Amino acid sequence: MAERTVPIFPCRSIDRTWEFYEALGFELLLRQTRPNHFIQVGREDLELQFFGWKRHDPAASMYMCYVTTDAVDALYEAFRGGLKAAFGRVPARGFPRLGPLKDMSYGVRQFLMTDPDGIQLRVGQPIAESFEHIERPKEKFARAMHDAALLGDSREDAEAAARVLDRLLAAEDVAKTPPQLVQVLVMRADMAVRMGDWARAKELVAQVRSTTLAEEERGAVQDELDRLVDLESAITAS
């Protein structure tokens, strides 16, 4: 026996949904108009199905699925490139949007992609033997970043994450190396963009750009520097 699971999601427009996933590199595997509007799309081993439902409300959507992969960086860049080609930028807030790629505290390297109807794909690659949350760090900087990541990137509570990061930035008793400062500032700028606080986002981005990094330090924050480019595009388009 060879069972597999294919999620079926609602969408307001089959045509718009297909255009979006085509931009991400999916192929149209099946389309029907009777008795219901329906499509099946696929990208290598990843398959998704959608049915038309005009009453679907993206803002109230709780639909999601987790996608495991052994090439999360490549898939992220493919989605990122497709969105940039389709929209002229990588959308970082609203619908659709692409979240940052980062190592999470529960043993995966992951990103979140939300489509025009609020359907979320959580895409991750295992980077540890266990998927249990690591123990909450005791060191102040690591603990704050741990909490902010869970709030902002797992619960998608940008306001709560922003409060944690603001306290960290203001904490004079917590030393921050240049790479650590970049990590905090980029995550906080990400939260500002998600909240539509464009003035604060511009200020934070400027702080990142004014932070001096040695060449060997840049590699440690490459994920953040890549995300910074997408945030700058979102700010410019605001």
CSV table of C-alpha atoms in Angstrom, one decimal:
chain,number,residue,atom,x,y,z
A,1,MET,CA,0.0,0.0,0.0
A,2,ALA,CA,1.2,3.5,-0.8
A,3,GLU,CA,-1.0,6.1,0.8
A,4,ARG,CA,-0.5,9.8,0.5
A,5,THR,CA,-2.3,13.0,1.6
A,6,VAL,CA,-3.3,15.8,-0.7
A,7,PRO,CA,-4.9,18.8,1.0
A,8,ILE,CA,-8.0,20.5,-0.6
A,9,PHE,CA,-8.3,24.2,0.0
A,10,PRO,CA,-11.0,26.8,-0.8
A,11,CYS,CA,-10.3,29.8,-3.0
A,12,ARG,CA,-12.3,32.7,-4.3
A,13,SER,CA,-11.2,32.4,-7.9
A,14,ILE,CA,-9.8,29.3,-9.6
A,15,ASP,CA,-8.2,31.5,-12.3
A,16,ARG,CA,-6.3,33.8,-9.8
A,17,THR,CA,-5.3,30.8,-7.7
A,18,TRP,CA,-3.8,29.0,-10.7
A,19,GLU,CA,-2.0,32.2,-11.9
A,20,PHE,CA,-0.4,32.5,-8.4
A,21,TYR,CA,0.8,28.9,-8.1
A,22,GLU,CA,2.0,28.9,-11.7
A,23,ALA,CA,4.2,31.9,-10.8
A,24,LEU,CA,5.7,29.6,-8.0
A,25,GLY,CA,6.6,27.0,-10.5
A,26,PHE,CA,3.6,24.6,-10.2
A,27,GLU,CA,2.1,22.7,-13.1
A,28,LEU,CA,-1.6,22.3,-13.7
A,29,LEU,CA,-2.4,18.6,-13.2
A,30,LEU,CA,-6.2,18.8,-13.5
A,31,ARG,CA,-8.9,21.3,-14.0
A,32,GLN,CA,-12.7,20.9,-14.0
A,33,THR,CA,-15.6,23.3,-14.2
A,34,ARG,CA,-18.5,20.9,-13.5
A,35,PRO,CA,-20.0,20.0,-11.2
A,36,ASN,CA,-17.6,22.3,-9.3
A,37,HIS,CA,-14.8,24.6,-10.1
A,38,PHE,CA,-11.6,22.7,-9.1
A,39,ILE,CA,-7.9,22.5,-9.9
A,40,GLN,CA,-5.1,20.3,-8.9
A,41,VAL,CA,-1.6,21.7,-9.1
A,42,GLY,CA,1.8,20.1,-8.5
A,43,ARG,CA,5.5,20.9,-8.2
A,44,GLU,CA,7.7,17.8,-8.2
A,45,ASP,CA,6.2,15.7,-5.2
A,46,LEU,CA,4.1,18.6,-3.8
A,47,GLU,CA,0.4,18.5,-4.8
A,48,LEU,CA,-2.4,20.8,-3.8
A,49,GLN,CA,-6.1,20.9,-4.7
A,50,PHE,CA,-8.4,23.9,-4.7
A,51,PHE,CA,-12.2,24.3,-5.0
A,52,GLY,CA,-14.0,27.5,-5.8
A,53,TRP,CA,-15.9,29.1,-3.0
A,54,LYS,CA,-16.7,32.8,-3.4
A,55,ARG,CA,-17.7,33.2,0.2
A,56,HIS,CA,-14.3,32.3,1.5
A,57,ASP,CA,-12.7,35.1,3.6
A,58,PRO,CA,-8.9,35.2,3.5
A,59,ALA,CA,-8.7,37.3,6.7
A,60,ALA,CA,-10.5,34.5,8.6
A,61,SER,CA,-8.7,31.6,7.0
A,62,MET,CA,-7.1,29.0,9.3
A,63,TYR,CA,-6.2,26.7,6.5
A,64,MET,CA,-2.7,25.5,6.4
A,65,CYS,CA,-0.5,22.5,5.8
A,66,TYR,CA,3.1,21.6,6.5
A,67,VAL,CA,5.4,20.7,3.7
A,68,THR,CA,8.6,18.8,4.5
A,69,THR,CA,11.5,19.0,2.0
A,70,ASP,CA,15.2,18.2,1.8
A,71,ALA,CA,16.0,21.4,-0.1
A,72,VAL,CA,14.3,24.2,1.8
A,73,ASP,CA,16.8,26.8,0.6
A,74,ALA,CA,16.3,26.0,-3.0
A,75,LEU,CA,12.5,25.9,-2.7
A,76,TYR,CA,12.5,29.3,-0.8
A,77,GLU,CA,14.6,30.9,-3.6
A,78,ALA,CA,12.3,29.5,-6.2
A,79,PHE,CA,9.2,30.9,-4.5
A,80,ARG,CA,10.9,34.1,-3.8
A,81,GLY,CA,12.0,34.5,-7.4
A,82,GLY,CA,8.5,33.6,-8.7
A,83,LEU,CA,6.8,36.2,-6.4
A,84,LYS,CA,9.3,38.8,-7.4
A,85,ALA,CA,8.7,38.2,-11.1
A,86,ALA,CA,4.9,38.2,-10.6
A,87,PHE,CA,4.6,41.2,-8.3
A,88,GLY,CA,7.8,43.2,-8.9
A,89,ARG,CA,8.8,42.5,-5.3
A,90,VAL,CA,8.6,39.9,-2.6
A,91,PRO,CA,5.3,40.6,-0.6
A,92,ALA,CA,6.0,40.6,3.1
A,93,ARG,CA,2.6,41.5,4.5
A,94,GLY,CA,-1.0,41.0,3.6
A,95,PHE,CA,-2.1,38.4,1.0
A,96,PRO,CA,0.0,36.9,-0.5
A,97,ARG,CA,3.1,37.1,1.5
A,98,LEU,CA,6.4,35.2,2.1
A,99,GLY,CA,8.0,35.1,5.5
A,100,PRO,CA,11.7,34.8,6.3
A,101,LEU,CA,13.7,31.6,6.0
A,102,LYS,CA,15.3,30.8,9.3
A,103,ASP,CA,16.4,28.0,11.7
A,104,MET,CA,13.6,27.4,14.2
A,105,SER,CA,14.0,26.2,17.8
A,106,TYR,CA,12.1,23.0,17.1
A,107,GLY,CA,14.6,21.4,14.8
A,108,VAL,CA,13.6,22.7,11.3
A,109,ARG,CA,14.8,25.3,8.9
A,110,GLN,CA,11.6,26.8,7.8
A,111,PHE,CA,9.6,29.5,6.0
A,112,LEU,CA,5.9,30.4,5.7
A,113,MET,CA,4.2,31.2,2.4
A,114,THR,CA,0.6,32.5,2.4
A,115,ASP,CA,-1.3,32.7,-0.8
A,116,PRO,CA,-3.9,35.3,-2.0
A,117,ASP,CA,-6.7,33.5,-0.1
A,118,GLY,CA,-4.9,33.2,3.2
A,119,ILE,CA,-3.9,29.6,2.7
A,120,GLN,CA,-0.6,29.0,4.4
A,121,LEU,CA,2.2,26.6,3.5
A,122,ARG,CA,4.7,26.0,6.2
A,123,VAL,CA,7.8,24.6,4.5
A,124,GLY,CA,10.6,23.1,6.5
A,125,GLN,CA,13.6,20.9,6.4
A,126,PRO,CA,14.7,18.9,9.4
A,127,ILE,CA,18.0,20.1,10.8
A,128,ALA,CA,17.9,18.1,14.1
A,129,GLU,CA,17.1,14.6,15.3
A,130,SER,CA,14.2,15.9,17.5
A,131,PHE,CA,11.3,18.2,16.7
A,132,GLU,CA,10.7,19.1,20.3
A,133,HIS,CA,11.3,22.7,21.3
A,134,ILE,CA,14.7,23.3,22.8
A,135,GLU,CA,14.8,24.5,26.4
A,136,ARG,CA,14.2,28.3,26.6
A,137,PRO,CA,17.7,29.9,26.7
A,138,LYS,CA,18.8,31.5,30.0
A,139,GLU,CA,21.1,34.0,28.5
A,140,LYS,CA,19.2,37.3,28.0
A,141,PHE,CA,19.9,37.9,24.3
A,142,ALA,CA,19.3,34.3,23.2
A,143,ARG,CA,16.1,34.1,25.3
A,144,ALA,CA,14.6,37.3,23.8
A,145,MET,CA,15.4,36.2,20.2
A,146,HIS,CA,13.9,32.8,21.0
A,147,ASP,CA,10.7,34.3,22.3
A,148,ALA,CA,10.4,36.8,19.5
A,149,ALA,CA,10.9,34.1,16.8
A,150,LEU,CA,8.2,31.9,18.3
A,151,LEU,CA,5.8,34.9,18.6
A,152,GLY,CA,6.5,36.4,15.2
A,153,ASP,CA,7.2,33.4,13.0
A,154,SER,CA,5.2,30.6,14.6
A,155,ARG,CA,2.2,32.4,16.1
A,156,GLU,CA,2.4,35.3,13.7
A,157,ASP,CA,1.8,37.8,16.5
A,158,ALA,CA,3.9,40.7,15.2
A,159,GLU,CA,2.9,43.1,17.9
A,160,ALA,CA,3.9,40.8,20.7
A,161,ALA,CA,7.2,40.0,19.0
A,162,ALA,CA,7.9,43.7,18.4
A,163,ARG,CA,7.5,44.4,22.2
A,164,VAL,CA,10.0,41.7,23.0
A,165,LEU,CA,12.5,43.1,20.4
A,166,ASP,CA,12.0,46.7,21.6
A,167,ARG,CA,12.9,45.7,25.1
A,168,LEU,CA,16.0,43.9,23.9
A,169,LEU,CA,17.1,46.9,21.8
A,170,ALA,CA,16.7,49.2,24.8
A,171,ALA,CA,18.4,46.8,27.3
A,172,GLU,CA,21.7,48.5,28.2
A,173,ASP,CA,22.8,45.5,30.2
A,174,VAL,CA,22.6,43.1,27.2
A,175,ALA,CA,25.7,43.4,25.0
A,176,LYS,CA,25.1,42.9,21.3
A,177,THR,CA,27.8,42.1,18.7
A,178,PRO,CA,27.3,43.6,15.3
A,179,PRO,CA,25.8,40.3,13.9
A,180,GLN,CA,23.5,40.1,16.9
A,181,LEU,CA,22.4,43.7,16.4
A,182,VAL,CA,21.6,43.0,12.7
A,183,GLN,CA,19.5,40.0,13.8
A,184,VAL,CA,17.5,42.0,16.2
A,185,LEU,CA,17.0,45.0,13.8
A,186,VAL,CA,16.0,42.9,10.8
A,187,MET,CA,13.5,40.9,12.8
A,188,ARG,CA,12.1,44.1,14.3
A,189,ALA,CA,11.9,45.7,10.9
A,190,ASP,CA,10.0,42.6,9.7
A,191,MET,CA,7.5,43.0,12.4
A,192,ALA,CA,7.1,46.7,11.6
A,193,VAL,CA,6.4,45.9,7.9
A,194,ARG,CA,3.8,43.3,8.9
A,195,MET,CA,2.1,45.9,11.1
A,196,GLY,CA,2.3,48.5,8.3
A,197,ASP,CA,4.4,50.8,10.5
A,198,TRP,CA,6.4,52.1,7.6
A,199,ALA,CA,8.2,55.0,9.4
A,200,ARG,CA,9.6,52.6,12.0
A,201,ALA,CA,10.5,50.1,9.4
A,202,LYS,CA,12.5,52.7,7.4
A,203,GLU,CA,14.3,53.7,10.6
A,204,LEU,CA,15.3,50.1,11.5
A,205,VAL,CA,16.5,49.3,8.0
A,206,ALA,CA,18.7,52.4,8.1
A,207,GLN,CA,20.2,51.2,11.3
A,208,VAL,CA,21.0,47.9,9.8
A,209,ARG,CA,22.6,49.5,6.8
A,210,SER,CA,24.7,51.6,9.1
A,211,THR,CA,26.0,48.6,11.1
A,212,THR,CA,29.5,47.6,10.2
A,213,LEU,CA,30.1,43.9,9.6
A,214,ALA,CA,33.4,42.2,9.0
A,215,GLU,CA,33.4,39.9,6.0
A,216,GLU,CA,33.4,36.8,8.1
A,217,GLU,CA,30.5,38.1,10.1
A,218,ARG,CA,28.3,38.6,7.1
A,219,GLY,CA,27.9,34.8,6.6
A,220,ALA,CA,26.5,34.4,10.0
A,221,VAL,CA,23.6,36.8,9.2
A,222,GLN,CA,23.1,36.0,5.5
A,223,ASP,CA,19.5,35.0,6.1
A,224,GLU,CA,18.8,38.4,7.7
A,225,LEU,CA,20.6,40.3,5.0
A,226,ASP,CA,18.6,38.5,2.3
A,227,ARG,CA,15.4,39.3,4.2
A,228,LEU,CA,16.5,42.9,4.5
A,229,VAL,CA,16.4,43.2,0.7
A,230,ASP,CA,12.8,42.0,0.6
A,231,LEU,CA,11.8,44.4,3.4
A,232,GLU,CA,13.3,47.3,1.6
A,233,SER,CA,11.2,46.4,-1.5
A,234,ALA,CA,8.1,46.3,0.6
A,235,ILE,CA,8.8,49.6,2.2
A,236,THR,CA,9.5,51.2,-1.2
A,237,ALA,CA,6.2,49.9,-2.5
A,238,SER,CA,4.2,51.1,0.5
